[in-house]
Every structure is written in structure tokens, then in C-alpha cells.
Amino acid sequence: MDAGDLRGIVEARLAAFERRGVDRPDLKRSAVTLTLVTTGAPGLADGLAFLLTRRAATLRRHAGQWALPGGRTDAGETITETGRRELAEEVGLELGEDAVLGLLDDYPTRSGYVITPVVLWAGEVGELTPNPDEVAHVYRIRLADIDVEPRFISIPESDAPVIQVPLFDRFVHAPTGAVMYQLREVLLHGRGTRVDHLEQPVFAWR
């Protein structure tokens, strides 16, 4: 299965997915990117990875946390332009609009944003040059690495379950964990699993 075949499978599964948007004018718009890169291994789960960052320890908000490249939408930008701009600013990877494969469900956050996940195709990518002011490290996470069942826990502050996705002997929480879980469900299993109801841990509410 070559890169064209892999891209075709991803495009077909995203086309079959009925994306759900969130109409919340009171929240700020933002995008995160799920940037797919090829690994050279056979199959969809092992042959594709996505870029995940560890945020710089010096950042004012959410320092040191797992994050997908992304940020707030500037005036006059489309959501896909936001995602591509933030990807270039954070990890030094510039992609055109033809790299956009589709969108996943919007996710409203406790900190006042609606996040739109933008799925991008990068294919074969060499060494990346992350911006040290924003990114401590960039990881290439195989889809196979997130093909695991997440953990759902209860907290006294909310009736909704908190999602925890196992990765690197730790857990990735929402919103990043929720978006990763939906990516796994849509691309690997062809399931339209919803995640916008899944709760964030209290430390991420600010």
C-alpha cells in the first residue's frame, strides 16, 4: 500500500463521516491540526503517524502539556488557514490548502474556545524545526499507538466523564485526547463516535 492508497483511504473515511459543528458565538474560534505523515511501514495503522507536540515549559498557559499544533483564528482567516499557519509557526512545516483532507467535530473547551480539528496530509516529511518558544518536542505518533481503549473517569466537578488516552505510559486528556480518540475511531474503524461531550480535567479549565 503506497502513500496514494493511504491518502485515498483517509479521504474516503473522512468523506463518510458526518461532521458536527458547534454554533457558539460566545466562544473564540480556534483550530488544531492532525497532520498525517508516512512512516514507510505497511498498512494504515503503522504506515501513518500524526504530529503531536509537548508545549514549552516557559509558556504562560498549559506549559508542558501534550498538544496538537494549533491556535486562535485571526480576523479574516478560514479555519483551515488557521491550522496551516499555526502548523508552520510551531513546527516549521508549511502545507498548502490542497493538503486539507477534512475536518473532525468541533470541541468546545472550558477555557472559552471552539476547537476545529483540521486533518492535513503531509506525506513523507524530513526533520522538523519546532519553534523553541512554543514547542519543547515534536513526536510522530503512529495511528497504531492510539488504537487503544481510553479510560473514562468521574470527577465531582462535572457529570460528564473525563477521557484519558494512554500514551508513553501516561495519559493525554481532553481536548487533545478527545480529538485523538475521534481520529482513531474515524480513520481506523470507520465509526462516527462523538467526543464533544467528554470532559476536560479541572486543571485544563482555565
PDB file of C-alpha atoms in Angstrom:
ATOM      1  CA  MET A   1       0.000   0.000   0.000  1.00  0.00           C
ATOM      2  CA  ASP A   2       1.672   3.226  -1.157  1.00  0.00           C
ATOM      3  CA  ALA A   3       1.158   6.795   0.055  1.00  0.00           C
ATOM      4  CA  GLY A   4      -1.540   7.434  -2.552  1.00  0.00           C
ATOM      5  CA  ASP A   5      -3.513   4.436  -1.311  1.00  0.00           C
ATOM      6  CA  LEU A   6      -3.207   5.569   2.289  1.00  0.00           C
ATOM      7  CA  ARG A   7      -4.347   9.077   1.425  1.00  0.00           C
ATOM      8  CA  GLY A   8      -7.287   7.657  -0.524  1.00  0.00           C
ATOM      9  CA  ILE A   9      -8.437   5.598   2.459  1.00  0.00           C
ATOM     10  CA  VAL A  10      -8.227   8.591   4.783  1.00  0.00           C
ATOM     11  CA  GLU A  11     -10.123  10.834   2.349  1.00  0.00           C
ATOM     12  CA  ALA A  12     -12.861   8.215   1.930  1.00  0.00           C
ATOM     13  CA  ARG A  13     -13.345   7.760   5.674  1.00  0.00           C
ATOM     14  CA  LEU A  14     -13.448  11.487   6.304  1.00  0.00           C
ATOM     15  CA  ALA A  15     -15.935  11.937   3.444  1.00  0.00           C
ATOM     16  CA  ALA A  16     -18.192   9.307   5.006  1.00  0.00           C
ATOM     17  CA  PHE A  17     -18.004  10.998   8.421  1.00  0.00           C
ATOM     18  CA  GLU A  18     -20.874  13.405   9.162  1.00  0.00           C
ATOM     19  CA  ARG A  19     -19.027  16.174  10.925  1.00  0.00           C
ATOM     20  CA  ARG A  20     -20.804  18.101  13.667  1.00  0.00           C
ATOM     21  CA  GLY A  21     -20.086  21.810  14.151  1.00  0.00           C
ATOM     22  CA  VAL A  22     -20.725  23.943  17.220  1.00  0.00           C
ATOM     23  CA  ASP A  23     -22.504  27.299  16.883  1.00  0.00           C
ATOM     24  CA  ARG A  24     -21.248  29.243  19.905  1.00  0.00           C
ATOM     25  CA  PRO A  25     -20.697  32.932  19.067  1.00  0.00           C
ATOM     26  CA  ASP A  26     -19.735  33.481  22.717  1.00  0.00           C
ATOM     27  CA  LEU A  27     -16.626  31.327  22.275  1.00  0.00           C
ATOM     28  CA  LYS A  28     -13.446  32.171  20.362  1.00  0.00           C
ATOM     29  CA  ARG A  29     -12.679  30.140  17.233  1.00  0.00           C
ATOM     30  CA  SER A  30      -9.509  28.083  17.018  1.00  0.00           C
ATOM     31  CA  ALA A  31      -8.051  25.181  15.041  1.00  0.00           C
ATOM     32  CA  VAL A  32      -5.795  22.250  15.808  1.00  0.00           C
ATOM     33  CA  THR A  33      -4.102  20.147  13.164  1.00  0.00           C
ATOM     34  CA  LEU A  34      -3.904  16.393  12.785  1.00  0.00           C
ATOM     35  CA  THR A  35      -1.020  16.293  10.318  1.00  0.00           C
ATOM     36  CA  LEU A  36      -0.564  12.852   8.770  1.00  0.00           C
ATOM     37  CA  VAL A  37       2.935  11.758   7.815  1.00  0.00           C
ATOM     38  CA  THR A  38       4.026   8.472   6.267  1.00  0.00           C
ATOM     39  CA  THR A  39       6.348   6.119   8.174  1.00  0.00           C
ATOM     40  CA  GLY A  40       7.307   3.663   5.432  1.00  0.00           C
ATOM     41  CA  ALA A  41       5.668   0.765   7.273  1.00  0.00           C
ATOM     42  CA  PRO A  42       2.854  -1.245   5.642  1.00  0.00           C
ATOM     43  CA  GLY A  43      -0.818  -0.715   6.442  1.00  0.00           C
ATOM     44  CA  LEU A  44      -2.886   2.205   7.644  1.00  0.00           C
ATOM     45  CA  ALA A  45      -2.275   1.905  11.380  1.00  0.00           C
ATOM     46  CA  ASP A  46       1.515   1.542  11.128  1.00  0.00           C
ATOM     47  CA  GLY A  47       2.041   3.383   7.844  1.00  0.00           C
ATOM     48  CA  LEU A  48       0.627   6.709   9.040  1.00  0.00           C
ATOM     49  CA  ALA A  49       1.521   8.878  12.024  1.00  0.00           C
ATOM     50  CA  PHE A  50       0.396  12.329  13.164  1.00  0.00           C
ATOM     51  CA  LEU A  51       2.361  15.169  14.721  1.00  0.00           C
ATOM     52  CA  LEU A  52       1.949  15.764  18.444  1.00  0.00           C
ATOM     53  CA  THR A  53       3.888  18.340  20.446  1.00  0.00           C
ATOM     54  CA  ARG A  54       4.940  18.848  24.006  1.00  0.00           C
ATOM     55  CA  ARG A  55       4.371  22.504  24.837  1.00  0.00           C
ATOM     56  CA  ALA A  56       7.345  24.545  26.017  1.00  0.00           C
ATOM     57  CA  ALA A  57       7.771  24.804  29.794  1.00  0.00           C
ATOM     58  CA  THR A  58       8.087  28.595  29.528  1.00  0.00           C
ATOM     59  CA  LEU A  59       4.591  29.177  28.125  1.00  0.00           C
ATOM     60  CA  ARG A  60       2.152  31.190  30.213  1.00  0.00           C
ATOM     61  CA  ARG A  61      -0.759  28.763  29.716  1.00  0.00           C
ATOM     62  CA  HIS A  62      -0.790  24.960  29.609  1.00  0.00           C
ATOM     63  CA  ALA A  63       3.001  24.734  29.779  1.00  0.00           C
ATOM     64  CA  GLY A  64       4.458  21.266  29.295  1.00  0.00           C
ATOM     65  CA  GLN A  65       1.190  19.700  28.153  1.00  0.00           C
ATOM     66  CA  TRP A  66       0.588  17.477  25.139  1.00  0.00           C
ATOM     67  CA  ALA A  67      -0.858  19.484  22.267  1.00  0.00           C
ATOM     68  CA  LEU A  68      -1.738  19.299  18.610  1.00  0.00           C
ATOM     69  CA  PRO A  69      -0.294  22.226  16.619  1.00  0.00           C
ATOM     70  CA  GLY A  70      -2.908  24.963  16.506  1.00  0.00           C
ATOM     71  CA  GLY A  71      -4.218  28.193  17.926  1.00  0.00           C
ATOM     72  CA  ARG A  72      -6.739  31.016  17.715  1.00  0.00           C
ATOM     73  CA  THR A  73      -8.179  32.127  14.395  1.00  0.00           C
ATOM     74  CA  ASP A  74      -7.073  35.567  13.219  1.00  0.00           C
ATOM     75  CA  ALA A  75      -9.527  38.036  11.711  1.00  0.00           C
ATOM     76  CA  GLY A  76     -10.358  37.170   8.107  1.00  0.00           C
ATOM     77  CA  GLU A  77      -8.896  33.656   8.300  1.00  0.00           C
ATOM     78  CA  THR A  78     -10.705  30.450   7.434  1.00  0.00           C
ATOM     79  CA  ILE A  79     -10.347  27.617   9.910  1.00  0.00           C
ATOM     80  CA  THR A  80      -8.080  25.666   7.562  1.00  0.00           C
ATOM     81  CA  GLU A  81      -5.861  28.725   7.053  1.00  0.00           C
ATOM     82  CA  THR A  82      -5.541  28.979  10.835  1.00  0.00           C
ATOM     83  CA  GLY A  83      -4.494  25.360  11.132  1.00  0.00           C
ATOM     84  CA  ARG A  84      -1.893  25.596   8.362  1.00  0.00           C
ATOM     85  CA  ARG A  85      -0.472  28.871   9.715  1.00  0.00           C
ATOM     86  CA  GLU A  86      -0.152  27.511  13.234  1.00  0.00           C
ATOM     87  CA  LEU A  87       1.488  24.324  11.963  1.00  0.00           C
ATOM     88  CA  ALA A  88       4.104  26.385  10.131  1.00  0.00           C
ATOM     89  CA  GLU A  89       4.679  28.666  13.118  1.00  0.00           C
ATOM     90  CA  GLU A  90       5.002  25.853  15.661  1.00  0.00           C
ATOM     91  CA  VAL A  91       6.891  23.082  13.849  1.00  0.00           C
ATOM     92  CA  GLY A  92       8.169  24.746  10.662  1.00  0.00           C
ATOM     93  CA  LEU A  93       6.055  22.665   8.273  1.00  0.00           C
ATOM     94  CA  GLU A  94       4.321  24.662   5.533  1.00  0.00           C
ATOM     95  CA  LEU A  95       1.449  22.980   3.669  1.00  0.00           C
ATOM     96  CA  GLY A  96      -0.908  24.319   1.011  1.00  0.00           C
ATOM     97  CA  GLU A  97      -4.688  24.229   1.024  1.00  0.00           C
ATOM     98  CA  ASP A  98      -4.523  21.092  -1.130  1.00  0.00           C
ATOM     99  CA  ALA A  99      -3.183  19.274   1.943  1.00  0.00           C
ATOM    100  CA  VAL A 100      -6.537  19.629   3.741  1.00  0.00           C
ATOM    101  CA  LEU A 101      -8.290  16.247   3.863  1.00  0.00           C
ATOM    102  CA  GLY A 102     -11.245  17.169   6.062  1.00  0.00           C
ATOM    103  CA  LEU A 103     -12.451  18.232   9.485  1.00  0.00           C
ATOM    104  CA  LEU A 104     -13.489  16.393  12.629  1.00  0.00           C
ATOM    105  CA  ASP A 105     -16.161  17.526  15.110  1.00  0.00           C
ATOM    106  CA  ASP A 106     -15.867  20.886  16.826  1.00  0.00           C
ATOM    107  CA  TYR A 107     -14.953  20.657  20.510  1.00  0.00           C
ATOM    108  CA  PRO A 108     -15.963  23.474  22.919  1.00  0.00           C
ATOM    109  CA  THR A 109     -13.449  23.965  25.715  1.00  0.00           C
ATOM    110  CA  ARG A 110     -13.827  25.127  29.290  1.00  0.00           C
ATOM    111  CA  SER A 111     -11.293  27.885  28.609  1.00  0.00           C
ATOM    112  CA  GLY A 112     -13.562  29.685  26.133  1.00  0.00           C
ATOM    113  CA  TYR A 113     -12.765  28.268  22.687  1.00  0.00           C
ATOM    114  CA  VAL A 114     -14.375  26.171  19.996  1.00  0.00           C
ATOM    115  CA  ILE A 115     -11.660  23.950  18.550  1.00  0.00           C
ATOM    116  CA  THR A 116     -11.986  22.656  14.984  1.00  0.00           C
ATOM    117  CA  PRO A 117      -9.643  19.735  14.211  1.00  0.00           C
ATOM    118  CA  VAL A 118      -8.204  20.025  10.677  1.00  0.00           C
ATOM    119  CA  VAL A 119      -6.840  16.817   9.143  1.00  0.00           C
ATOM    120  CA  LEU A 120      -3.849  17.532   6.876  1.00  0.00           C
ATOM    121  CA  TRP A 121      -1.778  15.356   4.568  1.00  0.00           C
ATOM    122  CA  ALA A 122       1.988  15.892   4.728  1.00  0.00           C
ATOM    123  CA  GLY A 123       3.197  12.515   3.460  1.00  0.00           C
ATOM    124  CA  GLU A 124       6.942  11.967   3.679  1.00  0.00           C
ATOM    125  CA  VAL A 125       8.443  14.605   5.934  1.00  0.00           C
ATOM    126  CA  GLY A 126      12.078  15.055   6.929  1.00  0.00           C
ATOM    127  CA  GLU A 127      13.469  16.639  10.063  1.00  0.00           C
ATOM    128  CA  LEU A 128      11.271  19.342  11.562  1.00  0.00           C
ATOM    129  CA  THR A 129      12.402  22.582  13.208  1.00  0.00           C
ATOM    130  CA  PRO A 130       9.996  23.387  16.041  1.00  0.00           C
ATOM    131  CA  ASN A 131       9.774  26.906  17.443  1.00  0.00           C
ATOM    132  CA  PRO A 132      11.510  26.649  20.859  1.00  0.00           C
ATOM    133  CA  ASP A 133       9.368  29.471  22.250  1.00  0.00           C
ATOM    134  CA  GLU A 134       6.270  27.299  21.842  1.00  0.00           C
ATOM    135  CA  VAL A 135       7.309  23.674  21.408  1.00  0.00           C
ATOM    136  CA  ALA A 136       9.649  21.560  23.515  1.00  0.00           C
ATOM    137  CA  HIS A 137       9.468  18.495  21.256  1.00  0.00           C
ATOM    138  CA  VAL A 138       7.590  17.119  18.239  1.00  0.00           C
ATOM    139  CA  TYR A 139       6.533  13.466  18.236  1.00  0.00           C
ATOM    140  CA  ARG A 140       5.347  11.305  15.350  1.00  0.00           C
ATOM    141  CA  ILE A 141       2.588   9.150  16.790  1.00  0.00           C
ATOM    142  CA  ARG A 142       1.573   6.145  14.710  1.00  0.00           C
ATOM    143  CA  LEU A 143      -2.154   5.610  14.393  1.00  0.00           C
ATOM    144  CA  ALA A 144      -1.489   2.147  15.846  1.00  0.00           C
ATOM    145  CA  ASP A 145      -0.239   3.820  19.047  1.00  0.00           C
ATOM    146  CA  ILE A 146      -3.663   5.367  19.704  1.00  0.00           C
ATOM    147  CA  ASP A 147      -5.633   2.253  18.718  1.00  0.00           C
ATOM    148  CA  VAL A 148      -6.263   1.537  22.382  1.00  0.00           C
ATOM    149  CA  GLU A 149      -9.298   1.948  24.579  1.00  0.00           C
ATOM    150  CA  PRO A 150      -9.280   5.207  26.533  1.00  0.00           C
ATOM    151  CA  ARG A 151     -10.042   5.433  30.221  1.00  0.00           C
ATOM    152  CA  PHE A 152     -13.081   7.357  31.409  1.00  0.00           C
ATOM    153  CA  ILE A 153     -13.120   8.700  34.950  1.00  0.00           C
ATOM    154  CA  SER A 154     -15.629  10.639  37.044  1.00  0.00           C
ATOM    155  CA  ILE A 155     -14.902  13.915  38.796  1.00  0.00           C
ATOM    156  CA  PRO A 156     -17.062  15.732  41.370  1.00  0.00           C
ATOM    157  CA  GLU A 157     -16.981  18.982  39.347  1.00  0.00           C
ATOM    158  CA  SER A 158     -18.869  17.561  36.335  1.00  0.00           C
ATOM    159  CA  ASP A 159     -21.478  14.981  35.342  1.00  0.00           C
ATOM    160  CA  ALA A 160     -19.552  14.225  32.131  1.00  0.00           C
ATOM    161  CA  PRO A 161     -16.741  11.639  32.046  1.00  0.00           C
ATOM    162  CA  VAL A 162     -13.129  12.778  31.726  1.00  0.00           C
ATOM    163  CA  ILE A 163     -11.331  10.995  28.871  1.00  0.00           C
ATOM    164  CA  GLN A 164      -7.753   9.797  29.278  1.00  0.00           C
ATOM    165  CA  VAL A 165      -5.940   8.328  26.257  1.00  0.00           C
ATOM    166  CA  PRO A 166      -2.912   6.152  27.145  1.00  0.00           C
ATOM    167  CA  LEU A 167       0.344   7.262  25.505  1.00  0.00           C
ATOM    168  CA  PHE A 168       4.005   6.921  26.564  1.00  0.00           C
ATOM    169  CA  ASP A 169       2.956   5.332  29.891  1.00  0.00           C
ATOM    170  CA  ARG A 170       0.983   8.494  30.660  1.00  0.00           C
ATOM    171  CA  PHE A 171      -2.436   9.853  29.740  1.00  0.00           C
ATOM    172  CA  VAL A 172      -3.472  12.545  27.269  1.00  0.00           C
ATOM    173  CA  HIS A 173      -6.571  14.431  28.406  1.00  0.00           C
ATOM    174  CA  ALA A 174      -9.208  16.406  26.523  1.00  0.00           C
ATOM    175  CA  PRO A 175      -9.317  18.393  24.386  1.00  0.00           C
ATOM    176  CA  THR A 176      -6.230  16.802  22.771  1.00  0.00           C
ATOM    177  CA  GLY A 177      -7.128  13.319  23.983  1.00  0.00           C
ATOM    178  CA  ALA A 178     -10.715  13.654  22.771  1.00  0.00           C
ATOM    179  CA  VAL A 179      -9.599  14.720  19.289  1.00  0.00           C
ATOM    180  CA  MET A 180      -7.080  11.858  19.120  1.00  0.00           C
ATOM    181  CA  TYR A 181      -9.780   9.391  20.143  1.00  0.00           C
ATOM    182  CA  GLN A 182     -12.127  10.596  17.401  1.00  0.00           C
ATOM    183  CA  LEU A 183      -9.285  10.405  14.850  1.00  0.00           C
ATOM    184  CA  ARG A 184      -8.768   6.778  15.820  1.00  0.00           C
ATOM    185  CA  GLU A 185     -12.472   5.984  15.628  1.00  0.00           C
ATOM    186  CA  VAL A 186     -12.999   7.631  12.225  1.00  0.00           C
ATOM    187  CA  LEU A 187      -9.808   6.665  10.395  1.00  0.00           C
ATOM    188  CA  LEU A 188      -9.090   3.205  11.779  1.00  0.00           C
ATOM    189  CA  HIS A 189     -12.598   1.919  12.491  1.00  0.00           C
ATOM    190  CA  GLY A 190     -14.930   3.980  10.318  1.00  0.00           C
ATOM    191  CA  ARG A 191     -17.050   4.902  13.318  1.00  0.00           C
ATOM    192  CA  GLY A 192     -18.693   8.302  13.801  1.00  0.00           C
ATOM    193  CA  THR A 193     -18.013   8.363  17.539  1.00  0.00           C
ATOM    194  CA  ARG A 194     -18.789  11.718  19.161  1.00  0.00           C
ATOM    195  CA  VAL A 195     -16.436  13.286  21.680  1.00  0.00           C
ATOM    196  CA  ASP A 196     -17.651  16.849  22.294  1.00  0.00           C
ATOM    197  CA  HIS A 197     -19.456  15.731  25.463  1.00  0.00           C
ATOM    198  CA  LEU A 198     -16.277  14.347  27.020  1.00  0.00           C
ATOM    199  CA  GLU A 199     -14.929  16.402  29.890  1.00  0.00           C
ATOM    200  CA  GLN A 200     -11.553  18.022  30.407  1.00  0.00           C
ATOM    201  CA  PRO A 201      -9.664  17.654  33.694  1.00  0.00           C
ATOM    202  CA  VAL A 202     -10.110  20.578  36.049  1.00  0.00           C
ATOM    203  CA  PHE A 203      -6.511  21.789  35.555  1.00  0.00           C
ATOM    204  CA  ALA A 204      -7.389  22.486  31.891  1.00  0.00           C
ATOM    205  CA  TRP A 205     -10.484  24.580  32.643  1.00  0.00           C
ATOM    206  CA  ARG A 206      -8.524  27.848  32.787  1.00  0.00           C
TER     207      ARG A 206
END
